[in-house]
Every structure is written in C-alpha cells, then in structure tokens.
C-alpha cells in the first residue's frame, strides 16, 4: 500500500498532496535526479477497474504529447506492485480555486490567466484532444503566476465516438465535474472541443466574480440550472468588469454550441483585444500626465490620439479577420458537413461582412446555399422564407417581390410565404434545389382572389406529365394523368365541421350516402348500416362522440371514429369528395417525411387541434402525417379502402406506409379530409389498386437444392484479365484515380475506377462501392458524386467503383433499379453480380492492394444488392449497407433477395432512415436485417431520423468504425468500434 516513506522505483513518497474522484497524488522525491515530483495513483477501490486504469494511462499519454508552458509536464508512466502511476512535475503553488476563495482577482490578472489557459486548451484542441474536466481545481498557479493545466484523465480525442468515450468513465458515473459541465455534457450527449470552452467560461466567471454562475441544492437541481437557466451577467455582479469582457464570458457560456466560441484561440483573441485597448488607454493617460507645455502637448496629443484610434481599429480588424480564419470558416465547414445549412448560411453572411470574397468561403458557398428562380401568378408578389425547422418565433426573411432570380437562401427545406393585397396568401414547404452545376430550382406560386367555395383549402396544380405514387410497393403502378388543378382541405375535417352534418340530419338523408354498403362481398341494407354508425350513447354520430356531441373543448380537433362511408357522406354533404390515392399522395408527398414527421402528432397519446403542430406539406396542407389517419377513395381490390398518413397512436414511420381497412371500421384514429375537383375523376384515378406490399414474415427462402440452381446462373468463365495501362487522374490532393477496362464475364467490356489514397502507403485494404440508382441516370464520368465514398479513401482504403450495366456510358432499356418481375430486371441483376466478381478478379492482380478483408459498401440500390452479392461471392468479407432493405415488389425467384439473405454470413452494418419511403422500417429494413445469416454479434442495424438518407457525419462515423473493426488497415491506427 502506498504511504509516506514508501519507496517506489527511485521515488520516495514524502506526503499526500490531495485526492480526487479517482486518483491520489503524492509529493515524492526523485532520488536519482534529486528533484521533487508528483506521483498519481488510482484510488485503491478503483485499481481493479480497467476503465479507470485506461484513464490514468490516457492522462499520461495526452499530457505528455502537449508541449505548452501552461500544461503540466509528465515525466513518465510506471507500475508498482500491479498499480499504474504517472510521474508529473511538482509545482510549488496552489490550485486556482484556492485563489478564487480569497476574493475577486484584479481584472488584469484574471484576463492574463485566462489567456494563458485558453492558449493551453487551444493547443490540446489542435491535437484533437478534449479535456472534459477543466476547472480551477485542475489548474495550479505557480509562485511566478503561471497557470498549469492538470488532469487529462477524462480527455478524449474528438475522433472517438460517444460509446468509446463513455467506456473511459466509471460505470454509472457522469463524465466530468458537475459545476463545470456544458449543457450537452450534462445531458449525456456527444461532446466536442466546445464543451471545454463552456468550462473555460465558467472558470472566467469565477475568476471575475468569485462565485459560480449556476447553483443548486443538489446535483439534479444544478444540472437543471446548467441546462436551462441563463447565466447571470458578470457586470451586474461586478460593475467594474467592462462590458466587453462580460460579453465574452456570456458567449463562452452560450447553451447553444453553435453560438458559443468555436475555438479557444477566438476566446483568447477577444481577451487580448481588450488588453490592447486597456494598454492603449493607459499609454494615452501617461502621455497626458507627462506633458506640461500646451504648445507641444496639443499637436502631440492629436497625433497620438489618431495613432491610438488607428491602432484600436487595426486591432479590431485583425481580431475580426482572426475570428474569420480561426473560428468562423472552420465552423461553417463543420456545419456544412453536419448538414446544418441554415446555421452555416447565417454564419457565412457574417463572414462576408468582414471579408467580402474569402476564397475558402467561396468554395463552401455552393454547398451551403442555393439560388432558386422564384416566380408567381400574378407578378409583384412579396416572397419570404423561413427554414422549416426554425422555431415559430424566428422572423421570416423577406427576399423581395416576384419574379426573383439570384436570391440566395440556405440549402435545405423551407417554409415559403407569398402575399399580395387582394389575394389569399399562399404558404407551402419546398426545398431550395439541387447544388450546381444543376440548373436553379423553380419555386412557383399561384395566388387567387378569395372565393367562398375554396375557403380553407389549398390548390394543388396539375401537371402535363403522368403522376407516380410515392408509397412503398406502389412505385411500379402505372402513372396516371392529373392535368387539372384541384383543391384539398388545408386541415382534416374537424369535430365542429362534422357537427354541421349531424345537425343537418346527415345520417337520415339517403341522398348523401352515394356508395353501396358492401361487406365480405355481401350488400348491407341501409338500415343495418345506419345502425352501426352510432356514438357511445347510440345516437347517430362518430364513435368518439356521446349524446350526439363531440368531447367538450374539442371542436377544433379532427373528427375521429368515422367509417369510410361516413366520410364519403360528409364529403357529398359539403359538395366535395374524398381524395383518390393519387390526389392524397401528391398533396402529402411522403418523401418529405424527414422534415414533416417531427412536427406531426404521431406516437402520442391523443389528437391535438388541427394545424397546431405546424406540420406543413409541399402544397400548403397541414397534418397529413399523424393526428388522424385519412380515408381515400380507392379500394384495395378485396373490399378494404385505403386509409393513409398514420394516426396519433402509431409509429412515426407509418406516414410512409400504406394501410387499408374495412370501410365500416370506426377506430378513434380514423378521420379524413376532402378535395374539390374541377370535374369527375377518370377511371384510372378511382380504380381499385391492389396492395402489392409483401409480407416477408410469411415468406421462406428457397431450399438449398433449389438455391444451387439459382447460384449457377451467376457463374462465369474466369479467364485471365489483361488490361492496358490505366488512365490516371492525379489532380485531387487526397487520391489518385485510375480508369481501366476489364471483361464482364458475359462477353462485354466494362470500365472500373480505382481510387487510391495518397496519405497512406500500400498495400491498401480494398472496398467495392455499389452506388444508388442515381448512377443509372448519370451519363458523364465528370458527374461522379465522389462525396458518396471519398471519406473511405481518406481513411486509407482503396475504393473500386465498377461502371455497372445501365450506368454512365452503358445505358440500357432498364431506367430504374427497382425490383420487378421482368426478365430484363433479372438479367441485369445477374450481370451486376458478375461484374462485381470480375472487378474482384482485377483487384487480385494488383500488388498494391490487400484483399484479405475485402469490403462491400452499398447505397440504396447497392444496399439492396448487398443481400445478394455476398451470398454468391465468398471473397467479400464485410459490408456496410446504407439505406438498404428488402424490395416491396416481387422479383423473379432467381434474383429475389429473400432467397439470398440467409446465405449472407459476413459482418453486416445496416444504416437506415426511420421514414424511408422505399425501404419502410418494419416491412422492409427489419425483415432483411433479421433474414441475414450473419451471427447476431456481427450484424448491426442503426436507425436515424431521416427518410431515404442518413446524416452524412453519422454515416461516416458508423461506416469507418465498422470497417476499422473488421478490416486491419496497414499504417493506420484504428479507433474502437461501437459494440454491436
């Protein structure tokens, strides 16, 4: 046991200096070099904790890697009787909290200390290290007045994911010291270097005021204060603190990490700017007091004043440019990577005011902004927008009056508002368009004078081209023509509106009930049907009512508990009709689920007033996702009628999934909205639509003997591959691109792109990238979206991109990769697998590649093929499937995923959007994941709040972590992968 007098290697323990949450620090004498040192051990009760020992080792390694006068020096790390310890320089001084308890420090001294501490922390951040436990108790002030930052035991590298970071923390504990935790740290979220800037703000607050900014009688109360309560104004607590310093502390303590300081150097720059102004002021005072001769003093003071004013302006300008260079531009790049375009756009606007034509900003601009062409009928309409996810309190940004071209708006999805005197305003949600070089998007609005018959409705314009339904399983429906503009109720029909139908005797008047009552193929008599449509007290009305009345206070709530027949009768009563499947889907556009659903009332406990959630759709309707499900006109071919959008008691992804129910059903979540058409809908619009969705829980893969027949279709003659010298493109700083031509294995030639990393040495582990269906519509090699896979190359791997049949210069009659029953689709799938196999044959000829852990990364179309290729090609050892799943359409059995997935046994990572309209969560993603033959410990399914996409930064992190776990990359230090 360690104690006074203990001899540990060549160190003799003199006394105990202090104890912390995990460690004990002793003063010791180095008997070899005859100097005082500090030895840090784990507490005895933490010795057997692997995480605690890892933290001690981490502290030594992190601190020893940083060379700064304000970071404590680490001499060595050792072991004594099975205990790890670190040897640190000993500083004769007191911790900073001891100085704080003695009273307020002079402002000059406090700022000088803060600048030194900020510089030290900034150096750690440049090395990718986050301290996570910065506090006065971890800062020693030497007799010379130099602060020394200690205790990097909770530090992490910013590249380490949250799961790995938490493994370096004692189970059940909170990382860091509560009083100095940032809001994101207190809430257990992932943190980056900006959590240290918050802690630095707390330290600054204490140095200047002598007290903590947040207080609480217990830990939960303190955490609540940190998370939700504003920090007090420093100047209000200490009036002699200048407003400039008070504002700097307030910014460091911003609860929003994006408005907080983005770098320690920026914080230090603001403090230095204040010091420079103070110095200039003092110099001016000394000059005034030393001058005695007015004849000399007056012109000299004028000159000195001008020089001082010029110096202050130059300091401010330099500080602003430093902010741009060191803080703003890196923050913009991070925001763009995180797809937080509205914040990036706002910050870019501030940068432009400081540096009008910064080249770095100009390179980022095509990513963070769009310039849609905006027009209207009539012209001269005022246009304003607001990012879709912005709070309602955020002001609208006015762009001008139509027509507008060249007006810049953030990339992303926005709410648009068009207003003009004498016309009904128009408001809808729309994206700002695709990035250059694509032509600017057109945003068009048609305003109309108010009309009684369309009050409370929004117009959905017709289009000359046929319309395709955007619901899983319906993609292969024959598109239908909808050339005429039609009107849709902005909100669901409410209780108050339906009450007018009840009070007018709607349940007694047969003229409103136009549809025959049919159940199980049998006609139901009028009287028998009416007997079913009763409320809780047997009065005519919805099932959710009582005594002919809706629940008290719920007049503005959507009516629920109505059958399809009641909905159709009400529509007739008000001179409207139920929408067809096509009219409803066009107005709702389920592809926008990633934006709309978070505002909708789904996965809740009951309905809410119509329009109260701000779930705005692309043509101006609201709440087509959630609240109540909505009946539409079409039947499913088996007597059921479609009811869409999902209800308040259903999972959020149901907005993207069709449903069909008995037209007599009257569940509390069953409601509707109406449409007004210019004429009778065509038969193609109202016809029965058979539900093509597959129920994979009832399907079984082909038996082995049958599968063997299918597998033989993918065989080919493995002839030697001879290629000419590759065509090389060496212009990118991160990789060298080679283009070769190889045989396909079925009598044709194909091209293959190979991206080789410049920052690593061969041999490189190889990844085959199987792209999305957008490649089937891409003609030019110059349009390859390298952002799809460039992060893999930057990680030190080689990426092979085969030019598959149907893509680029290999166009065919197949215009989409969606599974179907055609022979054309079957032949393409077989060709794609053979092309993948021949690509591997070529990769095996390369001496600069290592194929022992060959990986397949597939996206969308490639994500679906990822359930087939490894079942045929054993050389693929690991795969990542981004937005993949089982097809909802039937395919020929020899290319049907269900027959292959169970034969895939390699490690598989699936990354999906919760609201994917191509691969629904419960009916596509999960069935495929469960069907994979991979052992449970080696497959992982991660869901994100997205549609047919996943957030880029999360995709990069998860993909590289998975490849790090299952591929050993020569010369590259891997970070720990998350546990499956």
PDB file of C-alpha atoms in Angstrom, residues 275-372:
ATOM      1  CA  UNK A 275      -5.872  44.038 -23.123  1.00  0.00           C
ATOM      2  CA  UNK A 276      -4.604  46.014 -26.120  1.00  0.00           C
ATOM      3  CA  UNK A 277      -7.295  48.650 -25.689  1.00  0.00           C
ATOM      4  CA  UNK A 278      -6.521  48.943 -21.976  1.00  0.00           C
ATOM      5  CA  UNK A 279      -2.816  49.283 -22.774  1.00  0.00           C
ATOM      6  CA  UNK A 280      -3.543  51.960 -25.351  1.00  0.00           C
ATOM      7  CA  UNK A 281      -5.705  53.842 -22.861  1.00  0.00           C
ATOM      8  CA  UNK A 282      -3.049  53.710 -20.180  1.00  0.00           C
ATOM      9  CA  UNK A 283      -0.392  54.880 -22.616  1.00  0.00           C
ATOM     10  CA  UNK A 284      -2.574  57.795 -23.533  1.00  0.00           C
ATOM     11  CA  UNK A 285      -3.038  58.679 -19.843  1.00  0.00           C
ATOM     12  CA  UNK A 286       0.730  58.587 -19.219  1.00  0.00           C
ATOM     13  CA  UNK A 287       1.331  60.862 -22.162  1.00  0.00           C
ATOM     14  CA  UNK A 288      -1.221  63.379 -20.894  1.00  0.00           C
ATOM     15  CA  UNK A 289       0.244  63.476 -17.403  1.00  0.00           C
ATOM     16  CA  UNK A 290       3.824  63.898 -18.658  1.00  0.00           C
ATOM     17  CA  UNK A 291       3.099  66.818 -20.917  1.00  0.00           C
ATOM     18  CA  UNK A 292       3.470  70.283 -19.357  1.00  0.00           C
ATOM     19  CA  UNK A 293       3.861  72.571 -22.338  1.00  0.00           C
ATOM     20  CA  UNK A 294       0.498  73.229 -24.029  1.00  0.00           C
ATOM     21  CA  UNK A 295       2.229  74.369 -27.220  1.00  0.00           C
ATOM     22  CA  UNK A 296       3.810  70.962 -27.525  1.00  0.00           C
ATOM     23  CA  UNK A 297       1.042  68.958 -25.914  1.00  0.00           C
ATOM     24  CA  UNK A 298      -1.847  69.938 -28.166  1.00  0.00           C
ATOM     25  CA  UNK A 299      -0.446  68.814 -31.552  1.00  0.00           C
ATOM     26  CA  UNK A 300       1.269  65.804 -29.973  1.00  0.00           C
ATOM     27  CA  UNK A 301      -1.942  64.662 -28.302  1.00  0.00           C
ATOM     28  CA  UNK A 302      -3.790  64.976 -31.613  1.00  0.00           C
ATOM     29  CA  UNK A 303      -1.194  62.827 -33.338  1.00  0.00           C
ATOM     30  CA  UNK A 304      -1.090  60.287 -30.525  1.00  0.00           C
ATOM     31  CA  UNK A 305      -4.879  60.163 -30.359  1.00  0.00           C
ATOM     32  CA  UNK A 306      -5.042  59.442 -34.066  1.00  0.00           C
ATOM     33  CA  UNK A 307      -2.391  56.756 -33.723  1.00  0.00           C
ATOM     34  CA  UNK A 308      -4.205  55.183 -30.794  1.00  0.00           C
ATOM     35  CA  UNK A 309      -7.524  55.284 -32.665  1.00  0.00           C
ATOM     36  CA  UNK A 310      -5.849  53.736 -35.693  1.00  0.00           C
ATOM     37  CA  UNK A 311      -4.232  51.056 -33.510  1.00  0.00           C
ATOM     38  CA  UNK A 312      -7.526  50.178 -31.867  1.00  0.00           C
ATOM     39  CA  UNK A 313      -9.226  49.911 -35.248  1.00  0.00           C
ATOM     40  CA  UNK A 314      -6.410  47.752 -36.576  1.00  0.00           C
ATOM     41  CA  UNK A 315      -6.624  45.506 -33.524  1.00  0.00           C
ATOM     42  CA  UNK A 316     -10.352  45.144 -34.035  1.00  0.00           C
ATOM     43  CA  UNK A 317      -9.908  44.458 -37.739  1.00  0.00           C
ATOM     44  CA  UNK A 318      -7.171  41.917 -37.063  1.00  0.00           C
ATOM     45  CA  UNK A 319      -9.325  40.323 -34.386  1.00  0.00           C
ATOM     46  CA  UNK A 320     -12.248  40.119 -36.815  1.00  0.00           C
ATOM     47  CA  UNK A 321     -10.086  38.552 -39.503  1.00  0.00           C
ATOM     48  CA  UNK A 322      -8.655  36.126 -36.954  1.00  0.00           C
ATOM     49  CA  UNK A 323     -12.224  35.217 -35.988  1.00  0.00           C
ATOM     50  CA  UNK A 324     -12.980  34.528 -39.645  1.00  0.00           C
ATOM     51  CA  UNK A 325      -9.858  32.440 -40.171  1.00  0.00           C
ATOM     52  CA  UNK A 326      -9.691  30.508 -36.913  1.00  0.00           C
ATOM     53  CA  UNK A 327     -13.308  30.260 -35.850  1.00  0.00           C
ATOM     54  CA  UNK A 328     -15.932  31.140 -38.429  1.00  0.00           C
ATOM     55  CA  UNK A 329     -14.663  29.304 -41.513  1.00  0.00           C
ATOM     56  CA  UNK A 330     -13.928  26.020 -39.668  1.00  0.00           C
ATOM     57  CA  UNK A 331     -17.352  26.297 -38.033  1.00  0.00           C
ATOM     58  CA  UNK A 332     -19.025  26.800 -41.424  1.00  0.00           C
ATOM     59  CA  UNK A 333     -17.264  23.723 -42.788  1.00  0.00           C
ATOM     60  CA  UNK A 334     -18.383  21.682 -39.768  1.00  0.00           C
ATOM     61  CA  UNK A 335     -21.960  22.912 -40.119  1.00  0.00           C
ATOM     62  CA  UNK A 336     -21.987  22.005 -43.810  1.00  0.00           C
ATOM     63  CA  UNK A 337     -20.654  18.521 -43.014  1.00  0.00           C
ATOM     64  CA  UNK A 338     -23.404  18.187 -40.408  1.00  0.00           C
ATOM     65  CA  UNK A 339     -25.968  19.369 -42.998  1.00  0.00           C
ATOM     66  CA  UNK A 340     -26.958  22.314 -40.780  1.00  0.00           C
ATOM     67  CA  UNK A 341     -27.139  24.631 -43.744  1.00  0.00           C
ATOM     68  CA  UNK A 342     -29.286  27.407 -42.265  1.00  0.00           C
ATOM     69  CA  UNK A 343     -26.744  27.991 -39.492  1.00  0.00           C
ATOM     70  CA  UNK A 344     -23.866  27.781 -41.974  1.00  0.00           C
ATOM     71  CA  UNK A 345     -25.610  30.318 -44.234  1.00  0.00           C
ATOM     72  CA  UNK A 346     -26.180  32.725 -41.330  1.00  0.00           C
ATOM     73  CA  UNK A 347     -22.550  32.499 -40.251  1.00  0.00           C
ATOM     74  CA  UNK A 348     -21.369  32.904 -43.858  1.00  0.00           C
ATOM     75  CA  UNK A 349     -23.352  36.149 -44.087  1.00  0.00           C
ATOM     76  CA  UNK A 350     -21.451  37.492 -41.067  1.00  0.00           C
ATOM     77  CA  UNK A 351     -18.140  36.403 -42.580  1.00  0.00           C
ATOM     78  CA  UNK A 352     -18.923  38.140 -45.851  1.00  0.00           C
ATOM     79  CA  UNK A 353     -19.397  41.421 -43.986  1.00  0.00           C
ATOM     80  CA  UNK A 354     -15.835  41.095 -42.632  1.00  0.00           C
ATOM     81  CA  UNK A 355     -14.088  39.509 -45.647  1.00  0.00           C
ATOM     82  CA  UNK A 356     -16.235  40.052 -48.765  1.00  0.00           C
ATOM     83  CA  UNK A 357     -14.526  37.488 -51.031  1.00  0.00           C
ATOM     84  CA  UNK A 358     -12.776  34.916 -48.892  1.00  0.00           C
ATOM     85  CA  UNK A 359     -11.672  32.019 -51.165  1.00  0.00           C
ATOM     86  CA  UNK A 360     -12.460  29.344 -48.582  1.00  0.00           C
ATOM     87  CA  UNK A 361     -15.982  30.665 -48.169  1.00  0.00           C
ATOM     88  CA  UNK A 362     -16.428  30.776 -51.932  1.00  0.00           C
ATOM     89  CA  UNK A 363     -15.520  27.084 -52.115  1.00  0.00           C
ATOM     90  CA  UNK A 364     -18.099  26.284 -49.428  1.00  0.00           C
ATOM     91  CA  UNK A 365     -20.832  28.504 -50.857  1.00  0.00           C
ATOM     92  CA  UNK A 366     -22.173  26.024 -53.477  1.00  0.00           C
ATOM     93  CA  UNK A 367     -22.776  23.565 -50.622  1.00  0.00           C
ATOM     94  CA  UNK A 368     -24.459  25.878 -48.141  1.00  0.00           C
ATOM     95  CA  UNK A 369     -26.710  27.990 -50.365  1.00  0.00           C
ATOM     96  CA  UNK A 370     -28.994  27.825 -53.393  1.00  0.00           C
ATOM     97  CA  UNK A 371     -30.369  30.485 -55.751  1.00  0.00           C
ATOM     98  CA  UNK A 372     -33.808  29.256 -56.869  1.00  0.00           C
TER      99      UNK A 372
END
